PDB file of N, CA and C in Angstrom:
ATOM      1  N   MET A  68       0.843  -1.178   0.000  1.00 50.00           N
ATOM      2  CA  MET A  68       0.000   0.000   0.000  1.00 50.00           C
ATOM      3  C   MET A  68       0.888   1.241   0.000  1.00 50.00           C
ATOM      4  N   ALA A  69       0.720   2.070  -0.986  1.00 54.00           N
ATOM      5  CA  ALA A  69       1.523   3.289  -1.089  1.00 54.00           C
ATOM      6  C   ALA A  69       0.953   4.344  -0.150  1.00 54.00           C
ATOM      7  N   ARG A  70       1.829   5.092   0.487  1.00 55.00           N
ATOM      8  CA  ARG A  70       1.405   6.157   1.395  1.00 55.00           C
ATOM      9  C   ARG A  70       1.799   7.497   0.793  1.00 55.00           C
ATOM     10  N   SER A  71       0.941   8.475   0.982  1.00 56.00           N
ATOM     11  CA  SER A  71       1.358   9.819   0.597  1.00 56.00           C
ATOM     12  C   SER A  71       2.291  10.336   1.694  1.00 56.00           C
ATOM     13  N   THR A  72       3.063  11.352   1.397  1.00 57.00           N
ATOM     14  CA  THR A  72       4.087  11.805   2.340  1.00 57.00           C
ATOM     15  C   THR A  72       3.503  12.449   3.590  1.00 57.00           C
ATOM     16  N   ASP A  73       2.220  12.848   3.576  1.00 69.00           N
ATOM     17  CA  ASP A  73       1.669  13.479   4.773  1.00 69.00           C
ATOM     18  C   ASP A  73       0.764  12.544   5.565  1.00 69.00           C
ATOM     19  N   ASP A  74       0.756  11.251   5.239  1.00 87.00           N
ATOM     20  CA  ASP A  74      -0.045  10.290   5.996  1.00 87.00           C
ATOM     21  C   ASP A  74       0.535  10.085   7.386  1.00 87.00           C
ATOM     22  N   LYS A  75      -0.308  10.309   8.395  1.00 92.00           N
ATOM     23  CA  LYS A  75       0.103  10.047   9.771  1.00 92.00           C
ATOM     24  C   LYS A  75      -0.231   8.598  10.091  1.00 92.00           C
ATOM     25  N   ARG A  76       0.664   7.965  10.825  1.00 96.00           N
ATOM     26  CA  ARG A  76       0.435   6.609  11.306  1.00 96.00           C
ATOM     27  C   ARG A  76       0.319   6.688  12.823  1.00 96.00           C
ATOM     28  N   ASN A  77      -0.436   5.756  13.393  1.00 97.00           N
ATOM     29  CA  ASN A  77      -0.630   5.749  14.843  1.00 97.00           C
ATOM     30  C   ASN A  77       0.169   4.619  15.467  1.00 97.00           C
ATOM     31  N   PHE A  78       0.804   4.939  16.584  1.00 97.00           N
ATOM     32  CA  PHE A  78       1.655   4.000  17.297  1.00 97.00           C
ATOM     33  C   PHE A  78       1.223   3.971  18.756  1.00 97.00           C
ATOM     34  N   ALA A  79       0.922   2.780  19.259  1.00 97.00           N
ATOM     35  CA  ALA A  79       0.495   2.613  20.652  1.00 97.00           C
ATOM     36  C   ALA A  79       1.714   2.374  21.528  1.00 97.00           C
ATOM     37  N   LEU A  80       1.826   3.139  22.612  1.00 97.00           N
ATOM     38  CA  LEU A  80       2.909   2.967  23.576  1.00 97.00           C
ATOM     39  C   LEU A  80       2.602   1.739  24.424  1.00 97.00           C
ATOM     40  N   ARG A  81       3.519   0.771  24.439  1.00 95.00           N
ATOM     41  CA  ARG A  81       3.325  -0.473  25.196  1.00 95.00           C
ATOM     42  C   ARG A  81       4.094  -0.410  26.510  1.00 95.00           C
ATOM     43  N   GLU A  82       3.389  -0.751  27.585  1.00 91.00           N
ATOM     44  CA  GLU A  82       4.017  -0.851  28.898  1.00 91.00           C
ATOM     45  C   GLU A  82       4.622  -2.244  29.042  1.00 91.00           C
ATOM     46  N   SER A  83       5.358  -2.480  30.121  1.00 84.00           N
ATOM     47  CA  SER A  83       6.050  -3.758  30.302  1.00 84.00           C
ATOM     48  C   SER A  83       5.103  -4.955  30.346  1.00 84.00           C
ATOM     49  N   GLY A  84       3.879  -4.773  30.833  1.00 84.00           N
ATOM     50  CA  GLY A  84       2.925  -5.873  30.889  1.00 84.00           C
ATOM     51  C   GLY A  84       2.194  -6.119  29.577  1.00 84.00           C
ATOM     52  N   GLY A  85       2.459  -5.309  28.557  1.00 84.00           N
ATOM     53  CA  GLY A  85       1.814  -5.473  27.267  1.00 84.00           C
ATOM     54  C   GLY A  85       0.609  -4.568  27.070  1.00 84.00           C
ATOM     55  N   GLN A  86       0.177  -3.864  28.136  1.00 91.00           N
ATOM     56  CA  GLN A  86      -0.956  -2.973  27.954  1.00 91.00           C
ATOM     57  C   GLN A  86      -0.515  -1.725  27.183  1.00 91.00           C
ATOM     58  N   GLU A  87      -1.427  -1.207  26.373  1.00 92.00           N
ATOM     59  CA  GLU A  87      -1.123  -0.039  25.546  1.00 92.00           C
ATOM     60  C   GLU A  87      -1.814   1.164  26.165  1.00 92.00           C
ATOM     61  N   THR A  88      -1.006   2.140  26.599  1.00 90.00           N
ATOM     62  CA  THR A  88      -1.530   3.212  27.438  1.00 90.00           C
ATOM     63  C   THR A  88      -1.755   4.529  26.704  1.00 90.00           C
ATOM     64  N   SER A  89      -1.048   4.787  25.635  1.00 95.00           N
ATOM     65  CA  SER A  89      -1.169   6.057  24.912  1.00 95.00           C
ATOM     66  C   SER A  89      -0.982   5.784  23.430  1.00 95.00           C
ATOM     67  N   VAL A  90      -1.416   6.720  22.617  1.00 96.00           N
ATOM     68  CA  VAL A  90      -1.204   6.612  21.174  1.00 96.00           C
ATOM     69  C   VAL A  90      -0.514   7.885  20.709  1.00 96.00           C
ATOM     70  N   PHE A  91       0.546   7.706  19.944  1.00 96.00           N
ATOM     71  CA  PHE A  91       1.272   8.830  19.365  1.00 96.00           C
ATOM     72  C   PHE A  91       1.205   8.694  17.854  1.00 96.00           C
ATOM     73  N   SER A  92       1.053   9.813  17.169  1.00 95.00           N
ATOM     74  CA  SER A  92       0.990   9.748  15.711  1.00 95.00           C
ATOM     75  C   SER A  92       2.222  10.402  15.112  1.00 95.00           C
ATOM     76  N   GLY A  93       2.554   9.961  13.927  1.00 96.00           N
ATOM     77  CA  GLY A  93       3.687  10.526  13.209  1.00 96.00           C
ATOM     78  C   GLY A  93       3.806   9.863  11.855  1.00 96.00           C
ATOM     79  N   ARG A  94       4.546  10.484  10.964  1.00 96.00           N
ATOM     80  CA  ARG A  94       4.768   9.886   9.647  1.00 96.00           C
ATOM     81  C   ARG A  94       5.702   8.689   9.747  1.00 96.00           C
ATOM     82  N   THR A  95       6.592   8.714  10.737  1.00 96.00           N
ATOM     83  CA  THR A  95       7.554   7.626  10.916  1.00 96.00           C
ATOM     84  C   THR A  95       7.497   7.155  12.369  1.00 96.00           C
ATOM     85  N   PRO A  96       7.940   5.921  12.627  1.00 97.00           N
ATOM     86  CA  PRO A  96       7.988   5.460  14.024  1.00 97.00           C
ATOM     87  C   PRO A  96       8.880   6.360  14.885  1.00 97.00           C
ATOM     88  N   ARG A  97       9.974   6.867  14.319  1.00 97.00           N
ATOM     89  CA  ARG A  97      10.888   7.714  15.083  1.00 97.00           C
ATOM     90  C   ARG A  97      10.200   9.003  15.537  1.00 97.00           C
ATOM     91  N   GLN A  98       9.391   9.574  14.659  1.00 97.00           N
ATOM     92  CA  GLN A  98       8.680  10.800  15.013  1.00 97.00           C
ATOM     93  C   GLN A  98       7.746  10.551  16.202  1.00 97.00           C
ATOM     94  N   ALA A  99       7.045   9.423  16.184  1.00 97.00           N
ATOM     95  CA  ALA A  99       6.161   9.072  17.307  1.00 97.00           C
ATOM     96  C   ALA A  99       6.985   8.794  18.564  1.00 97.00           C
ATOM     97  N   ALA A 100       8.137   8.142  18.409  1.00 98.00           N
ATOM     98  CA  ALA A 100       8.996   7.830  19.558  1.00 98.00           C
ATOM     99  C   ALA A 100       9.525   9.110  20.207  1.00 98.00           C
ATOM    100  N   LEU A 101       9.859  10.110  19.400  1.00 98.00           N
ATOM    101  CA  LEU A 101      10.325  11.388  19.954  1.00 98.00           C
ATOM    102  C   LEU A 101       9.226  12.051  20.782  1.00 98.00           C
ATOM    103  N   LYS A 102       7.985  11.969  20.314  1.00 97.00           N
ATOM    104  CA  LYS A 102       6.872  12.530  21.078  1.00 97.00           C
ATOM    105  C   LYS A 102       6.728  11.796  22.413  1.00 97.00           C
ATOM    106  N   ALA A 103       6.862  10.482  22.381  1.00 97.00           N
ATOM    107  CA  ALA A 103       6.769   9.694  23.616  1.00 97.00           C
ATOM    108  C   ALA A 103       7.925  10.036  24.555  1.00 97.00           C
ATOM    109  N   ALA A 104       9.122  10.189  24.019  1.00 97.00           N
ATOM    110  CA  ALA A 104      10.301  10.486  24.846  1.00 97.00           C
ATOM    111  C   ALA A 104      10.178  11.849  25.513  1.00 97.00           C
ATOM    112  N   ARG A 105       9.521  12.786  24.860  1.00 96.00           N
ATOM    113  CA  ARG A 105       9.379  14.120  25.433  1.00 96.00           C
ATOM    114  C   ARG A 105       8.516  14.090  26.698  1.00 96.00           C
ATOM    115  N   ARG A 106       7.749  13.027  26.890  1.00 95.00           N
ATOM    116  CA  ARG A 106       6.924  12.897  28.098  1.00 95.00           C
ATOM    117  C   ARG A 106       7.674  12.266  29.263  1.00 95.00           C
ATOM    118  N   LEU A 107       8.891  11.794  29.022  1.00 96.00           N
ATOM    119  CA  LEU A 107       9.692  11.214  30.103  1.00 96.00           C
ATOM    120  C   LEU A 107      10.084  12.313  31.087  1.00 96.00           C
ATOM    121  N   GLU A 108      10.459  11.915  32.287  1.00 95.00           N
ATOM    122  CA  GLU A 108      10.930  12.873  33.291  1.00 95.00           C
ATOM    123  C   GLU A 108      12.242  13.479  32.787  1.00 95.00           C
ATOM    124  N   PRO A 109      12.294  14.799  32.536  1.00 97.00           N
ATOM    125  CA  PRO A 109      13.518  15.377  31.978  1.00 97.00           C
ATOM    126  C   PRO A 109      14.635  15.522  33.010  1.00 97.00           C
ATOM    127  N   ALA A 110      15.850  15.269  32.569  1.00 97.00           N
ATOM    128  CA  ALA A 110      17.041  15.476  33.396  1.00 97.00           C
ATOM    129  C   ALA A 110      17.481  16.928  33.248  1.00 97.00           C
ATOM    130  N   SER A 111      18.452  17.336  34.043  1.00 95.00           N
ATOM    131  CA  SER A 111      18.911  18.724  33.974  1.00 95.00           C
ATOM    132  C   SER A 111      19.811  18.967  32.757  1.00 95.00           C
ATOM    133  N   SER A 112      20.372  17.886  32.183  1.00 94.00           N
ATOM    134  CA  SER A 112      21.175  18.023  30.969  1.00 94.00           C
ATOM    135  C   SER A 112      21.115  16.707  30.200  1.00 94.00           C
ATOM    136  N   GLU A 113      21.475  16.747  28.917  1.00 95.00           N
ATOM    137  CA  GLU A 113      21.422  15.521  28.118  1.00 95.00           C
ATOM    138  C   GLU A 113      22.374  14.461  28.667  1.00 95.00           C
ATOM    139  N   ASP A 114      23.537  14.883  29.174  1.00 95.00           N
ATOM    140  CA  ASP A 114      24.517  13.931  29.704  1.00 95.00           C
ATOM    141  C   ASP A 114      23.996  13.170  30.917  1.00 95.00           C
ATOM    142  N   GLU A 115      23.101  13.791  31.698  1.00 96.00           N
ATOM    143  CA  GLU A 115      22.582  13.165  32.907  1.00 96.00           C
ATOM    144  C   GLU A 115      21.273  12.415  32.672  1.00 96.00           C
ATOM    145  N   ALA A 116      20.741  12.460  31.456  1.00 96.00           N
ATOM    146  CA  ALA A 116      19.425  11.882  31.174  1.00 96.00           C
ATOM    147  C   ALA A 116      19.450  10.362  31.286  1.00 96.00           C
ATOM    148  N   GLN A 117      18.424   9.815  31.945  1.00 95.00           N
ATOM    149  CA  GLN A 117      18.246   8.366  32.053  1.00 95.00           C
ATOM    150  C   GLN A 117      17.681   7.855  30.736  1.00 95.00           C
ATOM    151  N   ARG A 118      18.239   6.781  30.242  1.00 96.00           N
ATOM    152  CA  ARG A 118      17.713   6.188  29.017  1.00 96.00           C
ATOM    153  C   ARG A 118      16.632   5.178  29.370  1.00 96.00           C
ATOM    154  N   THR A 119      15.520   5.255  28.678  1.00 96.00           N
ATOM    155  CA  THR A 119      14.343   4.446  28.966  1.00 96.00           C
ATOM    156  C   THR A 119      13.910   3.707  27.710  1.00 96.00           C
ATOM    157  N   LYS A 120      13.517   2.449  27.879  1.00 96.00           N
ATOM    158  CA  LYS A 120      13.040   1.661  26.741  1.00 96.00           C
ATOM    159  C   LYS A 120      11.637   2.129  26.363  1.00 96.00           C
ATOM    160  N   ILE A 121      11.437   2.388  25.079  1.00 97.00           N
ATOM    161  CA  ILE A 121      10.135   2.803  24.551  1.00 97.00           C
ATOM    162  C   ILE A 121       9.727   1.793  23.495  1.00 97.00           C
ATOM    163  N   GLU A 122       8.558   1.177  23.681  1.00 97.00           N
ATOM    164  CA  GLU A 122       8.044   0.217  22.702  1.00 97.00           C
ATOM    165  C   GLU A 122       6.776   0.788  22.097  1.00 97.00           C
ATOM    166  N   LEU A 123       6.748   0.891  20.769  1.00 97.00           N
ATOM    167  CA  LEU A 123       5.595   1.431  20.062  1.00 97.00           C
ATOM    168  C   LEU A 123       5.102   0.406  19.045  1.00 97.00           C
ATOM    169  N   ARG A 124       3.826   0.003  19.192  1.00 96.00           N
ATOM    170  CA  ARG A 124       3.243  -0.914  18.209  1.00 96.00           C
ATOM    171  C   ARG A 124       2.488  -0.105  17.181  1.00 96.00           C
ATOM    172  N   GLU A 125       2.822  -0.338  15.918  1.00 96.00           N
ATOM    173  CA  GLU A 125       2.100   0.356  14.857  1.00 96.00           C
ATOM    174  C   GLU A 125       0.680  -0.189  14.808  1.00 96.00           C
ATOM    175  N   LYS A 126      -0.309   0.698  14.940  1.00 94.00           N
ATOM    176  CA  LYS A 126      -1.716   0.288  14.949  1.00 94.00           C
ATOM    177  C   LYS A 126      -2.044  -0.432  13.650  1.00 94.00           C
ATOM    178  N   GLY A 127      -2.779  -1.520  13.766  1.00 93.00           N
ATOM    179  CA  GLY A 127      -3.167  -2.292  12.593  1.00 93.00           C
ATOM    180  C   GLY A 127      -2.127  -3.313  12.174  1.00 93.00           C
ATOM    181  N   THR A 128      -1.024  -3.399  12.914  1.00 94.00           N
ATOM    182  CA  THR A 128       0.028  -4.366  12.595  1.00 94.00           C
ATOM    183  C   THR A 128       0.453  -5.078  13.876  1.00 94.00           C
ATOM    184  N   LYS A 129       1.318  -6.069  13.722  1.00 94.00           N
ATOM    185  CA  LYS A 129       1.914  -6.760  14.873  1.00 94.00           C
ATOM    186  C   LYS A 129       3.366  -6.345  15.051  1.00 94.00           C
ATOM    187  N   LYS A 130       3.748  -5.229  14.430  1.00 96.00           N
ATOM    188  CA  LYS A 130       5.123  -4.742  14.471  1.00 96.00           C
ATOM    189  C   LYS A 130       5.326  -3.809  15.662  1.00 96.00           C
ATOM    190  N   VAL A 131       6.321  -4.113  16.504  1.00 96.00           N
ATOM    191  CA  VAL A 131       6.655  -3.257  17.646  1.00 96.00           C
ATOM    192  C   VAL A 131       8.036  -2.650  17.401  1.00 96.00           C
ATOM    193  N   HIS A 132       8.080  -1.334  17.335  1.00 97.00           N
ATOM    194  CA  HIS A 132       9.336  -0.598  17.141  1.00 97.00           C
ATOM    195  C   HIS A 132       9.902  -0.306  18.530  1.00 97.00           C
ATOM    196  N   ILE A 133      11.153  -0.685  18.752  1.00 97.00           N
ATOM    197  CA  ILE A 133      11.775  -0.534  20.071  1.00 97.00           C
ATOM    198  C   ILE A 133      12.848   0.547  19.998  1.00 97.00           C
ATOM    199  N   TYR A 134      12.736   1.509  20.899  1.00 98.00           N
ATOM    200  CA  TYR A 134      13.682   2.623  20.966  1.00 98.00           C
ATOM    201  C   TYR A 134      14.202   2.760  22.388  1.00 98.00           C
ATOM    202  N   GLU A 135      15.347   3.399  22.487  1.00 98.00           N
ATOM    203  CA  GLU A 135      15.852   3.878  23.762  1.00 98.00           C
ATOM    204  C   GLU A 135      15.643   5.384  23.709  1.00 98.00           C
ATOM    205  N   GLY A 136      14.950   5.935  24.692  1.00 98.00           N
ATOM    206  CA  GLY A 136      14.651   7.361  24.675  1.00 98.00           C
ATOM    207  C   GLY A 136      15.135   8.046  25.926  1.00 98.00           C
ATOM    208  N   TRP A 137      15.422   9.343  25.812  1.00 98.00           N
ATOM    209  CA  TRP A 137      15.824  10.135  26.963  1.00 98.00           C
ATOM    210  C   TRP A 137      15.399  11.581  26.733  1.00 98.00           C
ATOM    211  N   ALA A 138      15.192  12.304  27.840  1.00 98.00           N
ATOM    212  CA  ALA A 138      14.727  13.690  27.779  1.00 98.00           C
ATOM    213  C   ALA A 138      15.535  14.537  28.758  1.00 98.00           C
ATOM    214  N   TRP A 139      15.649  15.800  28.435  1.00 97.00           N
ATOM    215  CA  TRP A 139      16.375  16.735  29.284  1.00 97.00           C
ATOM    216  C   TRP A 139      15.806  18.132  29.081  1.00 97.00           C
ATOM    217  N   GLU A 140      16.082  19.000  30.033  1.00 97.00           N
ATOM    218  CA  GLU A 140      15.646  20.391  29.941  1.00 97.00           C
ATOM    219  C   GLU A 140      16.802  21.245  29.464  1.00 97.00           C
ATOM    220  N   GLU A 141      16.457  22.266  28.692  1.00 96.00           N
ATOM    221  CA  GLU A 141      17.465  23.249  28.318  1.00 96.00           C
ATOM    222  C   GLU A 141      16.784  24.595  28.124  1.00 96.00           C
ATOM    223  N   ASP A 142      17.596  25.642  28.029  1.00 96.00           N
ATOM    224  CA  ASP A 142      17.040  26.986  27.838  1.00 96.00           C
ATOM    225  C   ASP A 142      16.391  27.089  26.468  1.00 96.00           C
ATOM    226  N   ALA A 143      15.275  27.782  26.424  1.00 96.00           N
ATOM    227  CA  ALA A 143      14.595  28.017  25.150  1.00 96.00           C
ATOM    228  C   ALA A 143      15.464  28.949  24.294  1.00 96.00           C
ATOM    229  N   PRO A 144      15.308  28.897  22.980  1.00 95.00           N
ATOM    230  CA  PRO A 144      16.105  29.783  22.117  1.00 95.00           C
ATOM    231  C   PRO A 144      15.756  31.255  22.366  1.00 95.00           C
ATOM    232  N   ASP A 145      16.695  32.129  22.052  1.00 95.00           N
ATOM    233  CA  ASP A 145      16.495  33.568  22.265  1.00 95.00           C
ATOM    234  C   ASP A 145      15.317  34.113  21.461  1.00 95.00           C
ATOM    235  N   ASP A 146      15.062  33.532  20.300  1.00 97.00           N
ATOM    236  CA  ASP A 146      13.984  34.039  19.440  1.00 97.00           C
ATOM    237  C   ASP A 146      12.666  33.275  19.655  1.00 97.00           C
ATOM    238  N   LYS A 147      12.496  32.731  20.857  1.00 96.00           N
ATOM    239  CA  LYS A 147      11.292  31.940  21.154  1.00 96.00           C
ATOM    240  C   LYS A 147      10.044  32.820  21.113  1.00 96.00           C
ATOM    241  N   PRO A 148       8.898  32.203  20.772  1.00 97.00           N
ATOM    242  CA  PRO A 148       7.646  32.966  20.825  1.00 97.00           C
ATOM    243  C   PRO A 148       7.270  33.279  22.273  1.00 97.00           C
ATOM    244  N   ASP A 149       6.399  34.252  22.463  1.00 96.00           N
ATOM    245  CA  ASP A 149       6.015  34.708  23.808  1.00 96.00           C
ATOM    246  C   ASP A 149       5.419  33.597  24.669  1.00 96.00           C
ATOM    247  N   TRP A 150       4.684  32.672  24.059  1.00 97.00           N
ATOM    248  CA  TRP A 150       4.003  31.633  24.826  1.00 97.00           C
ATOM    249  C   TRP A 150       4.946  30.542  25.320  1.00 97.00           C
ATOM    250  N   MET A 151       6.151  30.447  24.756  1.00 96.00           N
ATOM    251  CA  MET A 151       7.073  29.368  25.117  1.00 96.00           C
ATOM    252  C   MET A 151       7.761  29.666  26.448  1.00 96.00           C
ATOM    253  N   PRO A 152       7.836  28.659  27.342  1.00 96.00           N
ATOM    254  CA  PRO A 152       8.522  28.894  28.631  1.00 96.00           C
ATOM    255  C   PRO A 152      10.033  29.081  28.429  1.00 96.00           C
ATOM    256  N   ASP A 153      10.693  29.571  29.487  1.00 96.00           N
ATOM    257  CA  ASP A 153      12.137  29.814  29.407  1.00 96.00           C
ATOM    258  C   ASP A 153      12.944  28.523  29.357  1.00 96.00           C
ATOM    259  N   ARG A 154      12.410  27.452  29.973  1.00 96.00           N
ATOM    260  CA  ARG A 154      13.060  26.136  29.933  1.00 96.00           C
ATOM    261  C   ARG A 154      12.154  25.188  29.165  1.00 96.00           C
ATOM    262  N   ILE A 155      12.726  24.443  28.226  1.00 96.00           N
ATOM    263  CA  ILE A 155      11.934  23.516  27.419  1.00 96.00           C
ATOM    264  C   ILE A 155      12.491  22.100  27.542  1.00 96.00           C
ATOM    265  N   THR A 156      11.653  21.119  27.269  1.00 96.00           N
ATOM    266  CA  THR A 156      12.074  19.723  27.310  1.00 96.00           C
ATOM    267  C   THR A 156      12.476  19.285  25.907  1.00 96.00           C
ATOM    268  N   GLU A 157      13.681  18.791  25.784  1.00 97.00           N
ATOM    269  CA  GLU A 157      14.181  18.223  24.536  1.00 97.00           C
ATOM    270  C   GLU A 157      14.239  16.714  24.716  1.00 97.00           C
ATOM    271  N   ALA A 158      14.253  15.976  23.608  1.00 98.00           N
ATOM    272  CA  ALA A 158      14.314  14.523  23.696  1.00 98.00           C
ATOM    273  C   ALA A 158      15.075  13.967  22.500  1.00 98.00           C
ATOM    274  N   ASN A 159      15.548  12.741  22.670  1.00 98.00           N
ATOM    275  CA  ASN A 159      16.200  12.033  21.584  1.00 98.00           C
ATOM    276  C   ASN A 159      15.891  10.552  21.747  1.00 98.00           C
ATOM    277  N   VAL A 160      15.981   9.815  20.638  1.00 98.00           N
ATOM    278  CA  VAL A 160      15.741   8.375  20.672  1.00 98.00           C
ATOM    279  C   VAL A 160      16.770   7.672  19.807  1.00 98.00           C
ATOM    280  N   SER A 161      16.989   6.412  20.131  1.00 98.00           N
ATOM    281  CA  SER A 161      17.896   5.561  19.364  1.00 98.00           C
ATOM    282  C   SER A 161      17.177   4.243  19.103  1.00 98.00           C
ATOM    283  N   LYS A 162      17.037   3.874  17.828  1.00 98.00           N
ATOM    284  CA  LYS A 162      16.301   2.653  17.480  1.00 98.00           C
ATOM    285  C   LYS A 162      17.099   1.429  17.908  1.00 98.00           C
ATOM    286  N   GLN A 163      16.411   0.495  18.586  1.00 98.00           N
ATOM    287  CA  GLN A 163      17.050  -0.731  19.058  1.00 98.00           C
ATOM    288  C   GLN A 163      16.654  -1.932  18.206  1.00 98.00           C
ATOM    289  N   GLY A 164      15.515  -1.826  17.498  1.00 97.00           N
ATOM    290  CA  GLY A 164      15.088  -2.935  16.664  1.00 97.00           C
ATOM    291  C   GLY A 164      13.587  -2.994  16.511  1.00 97.00           C
ATOM    292  N   ILE A 165      13.118  -4.064  15.880  1.00 97.00           N
ATOM    293  CA  ILE A 165      11.698  -4.314  15.660  1.00 97.00           C
ATOM    294  C   ILE A 165      11.399  -5.740  16.100  1.00 97.00           C
ATOM    295  N   GLU A 166      10.274  -5.910  16.807  1.00 94.00           N
ATOM    296  CA  GLU A 166       9.803  -7.246  17.161  1.00 94.00           C
ATOM    297  C   GLU A 166       8.439  -7.431  16.511  1.00 94.00           C
ATOM    298  N   HIS A 167       8.108  -8.684  16.252  1.00 94.00           N
ATOM    299  CA  HIS A 167       6.803  -9.020  15.696  1.00 94.00           C
ATOM    300  C   HIS A 167       6.034  -9.795  16.757  1.00 94.00           C
ATOM    301  N   LEU A 168       4.844  -9.330  17.087  1.00 88.00           N
ATOM    302  CA  LEU A 168       4.018  -9.990  18.097  1.00 88.00           C
ATOM    303  C   LEU A 168       3.331 -11.213  17.494  1.00 88.00           C
ATOM    304  N   GLU A 169       3.131 -12.204  18.312  1.00 84.00           N
ATOM    305  CA  GLU A 169       2.378 -13.385  17.876  1.00 84.00           C
ATOM    306  C   GLU A 169       0.911 -13.041  17.751  1.00 84.00           C
ATOM    307  N   GLU A 170       0.414 -12.276  18.755  1.00 71.00           N
ATOM    308  CA  GLU A 170      -0.982 -11.850  18.738  1.00 71.00           C
ATOM    309  C   GLU A 170      -1.089 -10.499  19.376  1.00 71.00           C
ATOM    310  N   ILE A 171      -2.179  -9.832  19.090  1.00 58.00           N
ATOM    311  CA  ILE A 171      -2.370  -8.484  19.633  1.00 58.00           C
ATOM    312  C   ILE A 171      -3.386  -8.537  20.752  1.00 58.00           C
TER     313      ILE A 171
END
């Protein structure tokens, strides 16, 4: 199935017990993983950030994308809009692999 470039896909965040607690959308699994990572407890700097396993199942499939994610706070850019706080949460992820579920 061909996708147009602006098609959003939905990814369910899986907890350790297999329950799916949130849904993140994005064009790519990485984009959804970054959104999930931004919800982690932020560290004071990227170097001090705890790395956390993030598992996202693509809705409608048995494919689980596995990432290592971390978040940290940093100063907002000087040209930030008025509504943006002075400290913002940044995040990054590193893909660890893909697993296929037997059943959903």
